Coordinates of C-alpha atoms and ligand atoms in Angstrom, one line a residue:
L80 CA 52.3 71.1 55.7
R81 CA 53.1 67.4 55.4
E82 CA 53.1 66.9 59.1
D83 CA 49.9 68.9 59.6
V84 CA 48.0 66.9 56.9
L85 CA 49.3 63.5 58.0
A86 CA 48.4 64.3 61.6
A87 CA 44.9 65.4 60.6
I88 CA 44.5 62.1 58.7
D89 CA 45.6 60.1 61.8
V90 CA 43.1 61.7 64.1
A91 CA 40.1 61.6 61.7
A92 CA 37.6 59.6 63.8
G93 CA 35.3 58.5 61.1
L94 CA 34.8 58.3 57.3
D95 CA 33.1 61.7 57.1
A96 CA 35.9 63.4 59.0
L97 CA 38.5 61.7 56.8
E98 CA 36.6 62.9 53.7
A99 CA 36.7 66.4 55.0
V100 CA 40.5 66.2 55.5
R101 CA 40.8 64.8 52.0
V102 CA 38.9 67.7 50.4
H103 CA 40.8 70.2 52.6
A104 CA 44.1 68.8 51.2
L105 CA 43.5 67.3 47.8
G106 CA 40.2 69.1 46.7
K107 CA 40.1 71.9 44.1
Q108 CA 40.9 74.6 46.8
G109 CA 43.0 72.1 48.8
S110 CA 46.4 72.9 50.4
V111 CA 48.2 70.2 48.6
T112 CA 46.5 71.1 45.3
A113 CA 47.7 74.6 45.8
Q114 CA 51.3 73.4 46.1
L115 CA 50.9 71.4 42.9
K116 CA 49.4 74.4 41.1
S117 CA 52.4 76.6 42.2
L118 CA 54.8 74.3 40.2
G119 CA 53.4 76.0 37.0
K120 CA 54.7 79.4 38.0
M121 CA 58.2 78.2 38.9
T122 CA 61.5 78.5 37.0
P123 CA 62.8 75.2 35.6
E124 CA 65.5 75.1 38.3
Q125 CA 63.0 75.7 41.1
R126 CA 60.7 73.0 39.6
Q127 CA 63.5 70.5 39.4
D128 CA 64.2 71.1 43.1
L129 CA 60.7 71.3 44.5
G130 CA 58.8 69.1 42.0
P131 CA 59.7 65.7 43.4
R132 CA 59.0 67.0 47.0
I133 CA 55.6 68.3 46.1
H134 CA 54.6 65.1 44.1
G135 CA 56.0 63.1 47.0
L136 CA 53.7 65.0 49.4
R137 CA 50.7 64.3 47.2
E138 CA 51.5 60.6 47.1
A139 CA 52.1 60.4 50.9
V140 CA 48.8 62.1 51.6
T141 CA 46.9 60.0 49.1
S142 CA 48.3 56.7 50.5
A143 CA 47.8 57.8 54.1
I144 CA 44.2 58.6 53.4
A145 CA 43.7 55.2 51.7
T146 CA 45.3 53.4 54.7
R147 CA 43.2 55.3 57.2
K148 CA 40.1 54.7 55.2
A149 CA 40.7 50.9 55.1
A150 CA 41.3 51.0 58.9
L151 CA 38.1 52.9 59.6
E152 CA 36.0 50.6 57.4
Q153 CA 37.5 47.6 59.1
A154 CA 36.6 49.0 62.5
L155 CA 33.1 49.7 61.3
L156 CA 32.7 46.1 60.0
D157 CA 34.1 44.7 63.2
A158 CA 31.6 46.7 65.3
Q159 CA 28.7 45.6 63.0
L160 CA 29.8 41.9 63.3
A161 CA 30.1 42.2 67.1
S162 CA 26.6 43.7 67.4
E163 CA 24.9 41.2 65.0
T164 CA 26.3 38.0 66.5
L165 CA 23.9 35.1 66.1
D166 CA 23.5 32.9 69.2
M167 CA 23.3 29.5 67.5
T168 CA 22.3 27.9 70.8
L169 CA 19.0 29.8 71.0
P170 CA 15.9 27.7 70.0
A171 CA 14.6 28.4 66.5
P172 CA 11.4 30.4 66.4
A173 CA 8.3 28.2 66.0
P174 CA 7.0 28.1 62.5
M175 CA 3.4 29.5 61.9
A176 CA 1.1 26.5 62.2
G177 CA -2.5 26.5 60.9
T178 CA -5.5 25.3 62.9
V179 CA -8.3 22.8 62.2
H180 CA -11.4 24.8 61.2
P181 CA -14.3 24.2 63.7
V182 CA -16.4 22.7 60.9
S183 CA -13.7 20.2 60.1
Q184 CA -13.3 19.5 63.8
V185 CA -17.1 18.9 64.2
M186 CA -17.2 16.6 61.1
D187 CA -14.4 14.5 62.7
E188 CA -16.2 14.4 66.0
L189 CA -19.4 13.2 64.2
A190 CA -17.6 10.6 62.2
E191 CA -16.1 9.3 65.4
I192 CA -19.3 9.2 67.4
F193 CA -21.3 7.5 64.7
A194 CA -18.5 5.1 64.0
D195 CA -19.0 3.8 67.5
L196 CA -22.7 3.2 66.6
G197 CA -21.8 1.3 63.5
F198 CA -22.3 4.1 60.9
A199 CA -20.0 4.5 57.9
V200 CA -19.3 7.9 56.3
A201 CA -20.8 8.3 52.8
T202 CA -20.3 11.2 50.3
G203 CA -22.0 12.5 47.2
P204 CA -21.4 15.3 44.7
E205 CA -22.0 18.9 45.5
I206 CA -23.1 19.5 41.9
E207 CA -26.3 17.3 41.8
D208 CA -29.0 16.6 39.3
D209 CA -32.6 17.3 39.8
W210 CA -33.6 13.7 40.3
H211 CA -31.3 13.0 43.3
N212 CA -31.8 16.3 45.0
F213 CA -35.6 16.5 44.5
T214 CA -37.6 14.0 42.5
A215 CA -36.3 10.8 44.1
L216 CA -36.9 12.4 47.5
N217 CA -40.6 12.7 46.7
I218 CA -40.3 16.3 45.7
P219 CA -41.8 16.4 42.2
E220 CA -41.4 19.3 39.7
T221 CA -44.5 21.1 40.9
H222 CA -43.8 20.6 44.7
P223 CA -43.8 23.9 46.7
A224 CA -40.8 22.6 48.7
R225 CA -38.6 23.3 45.6
A226 CA -39.4 27.0 45.9
M227 CA -38.5 26.9 49.7
H228 CA -35.1 25.6 49.0
D229 CA -33.8 28.8 47.1
T230 CA -31.9 26.5 44.8
F231 CA -28.8 27.6 42.8
Y232 CA -29.4 26.1 39.3
F233 CA -26.9 25.8 36.6
P234 CA -27.8 27.2 33.1
E235 CA -30.0 24.8 31.1
G236 CA -27.8 22.2 29.3
E237 CA -28.4 20.4 26.0
D238 CA -31.9 19.3 25.1
G239 CA -33.3 16.6 27.3
A240 CA -30.4 16.8 29.8
Q241 CA -31.4 17.0 33.5
K242 CA -31.2 20.3 35.3
M243 CA -28.1 20.5 37.3
L244 CA -27.9 22.4 40.6
L245 CA -25.9 22.8 43.8
R246 CA -27.4 20.4 46.3
T247 CA -29.6 22.2 48.7
H248 CA -29.3 19.5 51.4
T249 CA -27.3 16.3 52.0
S250 CA -30.4 14.2 51.5
P251 CA -29.5 13.2 47.9
V252 CA -26.7 11.1 49.5
Q253 CA -29.5 9.0 50.9
I254 CA -30.7 8.2 47.4
R255 CA -27.2 7.5 46.1
T256 CA -26.5 5.2 49.0
M257 CA -29.7 3.2 48.6
V258 CA -29.3 3.0 44.8
N259 CA -25.7 1.9 44.9
G260 CA -25.7 -0.3 48.0
K261 CA -27.7 -3.1 49.7
P262 CA -29.4 -2.8 53.0
P263 CA -28.8 -3.0 55.9
I264 CA -27.5 0.6 55.6
R265 CA -26.1 2.7 58.3
I266 CA -24.4 5.9 57.1
I267 CA -23.8 9.5 57.9
A268 CA -23.0 12.0 55.1
P269 CA -21.4 15.2 56.1
G270 CA -20.8 17.9 53.5
R271 CA -21.3 21.2 51.9
T272 CA -24.8 22.4 50.9
Y273 CA -26.0 25.5 49.1
R274 CA -29.0 27.8 49.2
S275 CA -29.4 31.4 48.0
D276 CA -29.7 32.9 51.4
S277 CA -27.5 35.2 53.5
D278 CA -27.7 36.8 57.0
A279 CA -26.2 36.4 60.5
T280 CA -27.5 32.8 60.7
H281 CA -27.5 31.8 57.0
T282 CA -24.7 31.7 54.4
P283 CA -25.1 30.6 50.8
M284 CA -22.8 27.7 51.5
F285 CA -23.2 25.8 54.7
H286 CA -22.7 22.3 56.0
Q287 CA -25.1 19.5 56.9
V288 CA -24.8 16.0 58.1
E289 CA -27.3 13.4 56.9
G290 CA -28.1 10.2 58.7
L291 CA -29.7 7.2 57.2
V292 CA -30.6 3.8 58.5
I293 CA -32.3 1.2 56.3
D294 CA -33.0 -2.3 57.8
K295 CA -35.9 -4.5 58.8
G296 CA -38.2 -3.5 61.6
I297 CA -36.8 0.0 62.2
T298 CA -39.0 2.3 64.2
L299 CA -39.2 5.9 65.5
G300 CA -37.8 4.5 68.8
H301 CA -34.5 3.6 67.0
L302 CA -34.4 7.2 65.6
K303 CA -34.9 8.8 69.0
W304 CA -32.4 6.6 70.8
T305 CA -29.8 7.2 68.0
L306 CA -30.3 11.0 68.2
E307 CA -30.2 11.1 72.0
T308 CA -27.0 9.0 72.1
F309 CA -25.4 11.1 69.4
L310 CA -26.3 14.5 71.1
K311 CA -25.1 13.3 74.5
A312 CA -21.8 12.2 73.1
F313 CA -21.4 15.4 71.0
F314 CA -22.3 17.9 73.8
E315 CA -20.5 15.7 76.4
R316 CA -23.5 15.9 78.8
D317 CA -25.9 13.3 80.2
D318 CA -28.7 15.8 80.8
I319 CA -29.6 16.2 77.1
V320 CA -33.4 16.2 76.7
L321 CA -35.0 15.9 73.2
R322 CA -38.4 16.9 72.1
L323 CA -39.8 15.5 68.8
R324 CA -42.3 17.8 67.2
P325 CA -44.5 16.6 64.3
S326 CA -43.4 18.2 61.1
Y327 CA -43.4 17.7 57.4
F328 CA -40.7 16.7 54.9
P329 CA -41.7 15.2 51.6
F330 CA -39.2 12.3 52.0
T331 CA -40.2 11.2 55.5
E332 CA -43.4 10.0 57.0
P333 CA -44.0 10.6 59.8
S334 CA -41.6 13.6 60.1
A335 CA -40.3 15.2 63.2
E336 CA -38.4 18.3 64.0
V337 CA -36.1 17.7 66.9
D338 CA -35.5 20.3 69.6
V339 CA -32.9 20.0 72.2
G340 CA -33.3 21.5 75.7
Y341 CA -31.0 24.2 76.9
S342 CA -30.5 26.0 80.2
I343 CA -29.1 29.4 81.1
E344 CA -25.7 29.3 82.8
K345 CA -24.0 32.6 83.7
G346 CA -26.3 34.4 81.3
K347 CA -25.5 32.2 78.4
R348 CA -27.5 29.4 76.7
V349 CA -25.9 26.0 77.1
I350 CA -27.2 22.8 75.7
G351 CA -28.6 20.5 78.5
G352 CA -31.5 20.7 80.9
S353 CA -34.8 22.0 79.6
E354 CA -35.3 25.7 80.5
G355 CA -35.9 26.3 76.8
W356 CA -36.0 24.5 73.5
M357 CA -33.8 24.9 70.4
E358 CA -34.5 23.3 67.1
V359 CA -31.4 21.3 65.9
L360 CA -32.5 18.9 63.2
G361 CA -35.1 17.5 60.9
S362 CA -35.9 13.8 60.8
G363 CA -38.4 11.1 60.2
M364 CA -39.1 7.6 58.9
V365 CA -38.0 7.3 55.3
H366 CA -41.0 7.6 53.0
P367 CA -42.0 4.3 51.3
K368 CA -42.0 6.2 47.9
V369 CA -38.3 7.1 48.5
I370 CA -37.4 3.5 49.3
A371 CA -39.2 2.4 46.1
A372 CA -37.6 5.1 44.0
C373 CA -34.3 3.6 44.9
G374 CA -35.3 0.2 43.7
L375 CA -36.0 -1.4 47.2
D376 CA -39.2 -3.0 48.4
P377 CA -40.7 -0.8 51.1
E378 CA -42.6 -3.8 52.4
E379 CA -39.3 -5.4 53.2
W380 CA -37.1 -2.4 54.2
Q381 CA -37.8 0.5 56.5
G382 CA -35.6 3.1 58.0
F383 CA -35.1 6.6 59.5
A384 CA -33.2 9.6 58.3
F385 CA -32.2 12.9 59.8
G386 CA -30.5 16.1 58.6
C387 CA -28.6 18.5 60.8
G388 CA -26.7 21.7 60.3
I389 CA -23.1 21.2 61.2
D390 CA -22.2 24.9 61.4
R391 CA -25.1 25.3 63.9
L392 CA -23.7 22.4 66.0
A393 CA -20.3 24.0 66.1
M394 CA -21.7 27.4 67.2
L395 CA -23.7 25.7 70.0
K396 CA -20.8 23.6 71.2
Y397 CA -18.0 26.2 70.8
G398 CA -19.8 29.5 71.4
M399 CA -19.6 31.5 68.2
D400 CA -22.4 33.8 67.5
D401 CA -22.0 34.9 63.8
L402 CA -22.1 32.2 61.2
R403 CA -20.6 34.5 58.5
A404 CA -17.3 34.6 60.4
F405 CA -16.9 30.9 59.7
F406 CA -16.1 31.5 56.1
D407 CA -14.3 34.9 56.2
G408 CA -10.9 33.3 56.5
D409 CA -9.8 35.9 59.2
L410 CA -6.6 34.5 60.7
R411 CA -7.4 35.9 64.2
W412 CA -10.8 34.1 64.2
L413 CA -9.2 30.9 63.0
K414 CA -6.5 31.1 65.7
H415 CA -9.1 31.7 68.4
Y416 CA -11.7 29.1 67.4
G417 CA -9.5 26.7 65.5
F418 CA -8.1 23.4 66.9
S419 CA -4.6 22.1 66.8
S420 CA -4.2 19.0 64.8
Ligands
LIG720 N1 -33.0 17.6 54.2 C1 -33.8 18.3 55.3 C2 -33.4 19.8 55.3 O1 -32.4 20.1 54.7 C3 -33.5 17.7 56.6 C4 -33.9 16.3 56.8 C5 -33.1 15.2 56.4 C6 -35.2 16.0 57.2 C7 -33.6 13.9 56.6 C8 -35.7 14.7 57.4 C9 -34.8 13.7 57.1 O2 -34.1 20.6 55.9

């Protein structure tokens, strides 16, 4: 029996096979267990003779199993270590890097282009008061333009406090710049704006860039040259054609909506040429009432202003067609349209 069991332990090829051998020998019905049980039925003389041999058998089997088990486990570990070797000479995987959002990219491009024309970047709060967003821009309480702006108002504050709102355009930065600074002024003001509006081309939060020049002897000609120079640099084409259409804004007089010419290339609209016209911005000569509201003498100072949708500029330059995707935070979209920094 001893030889049989020890031989079986030696050839057990894995931990499961070894366990089967163990149960077969040392389990309740096991062959070695049966020997141990037989001791109970023996005469004292027989027991004295066979007892040590049977106990010796159990010990030999138990220790052989333990030895074999350790060997099998070691072999398993060695195999695992061999298969899981790390090659330390391989290059490390590149870490996930974010991208620059097209809106941020366009804002940077605008700041760069206008810096070359001598414009500084100005900012203002997104939570504005009624005076800066409307009244100082010649949009009094009763003006129908207020209704057109679909304004998000904050709940009424304490008695006498001004109504607060989310700015509906970047034009209040014109006011803040004229009130806080001295002409000559040349600024652009990119930033977030808000209107209660939502479809494929409108989101409740969107981006505008405001432009403001206040100096002596400023004319519509300066406005047109500035816009032309800016759009040529932005779209990186010389065949940019502008069309100024008479329009109305309470804070400019005269006012002009500016269309940029596009052409069809490979079935797609691209900026440049003049096969068709696309409206890109609002502009005009700053209204004397606005200049006066900021504490400047309109006889002495004149200027022009313009306001332009940044998201729209990004779509036209980089070819997105749904504005809502800009603000969904979809990593695939950001990877596709984003820029590396
Ligand atoms: N604030 C205007 C708008 O949001 C755009 C504009 C700015 C027009 C400056 C004229 C001058 O529609």
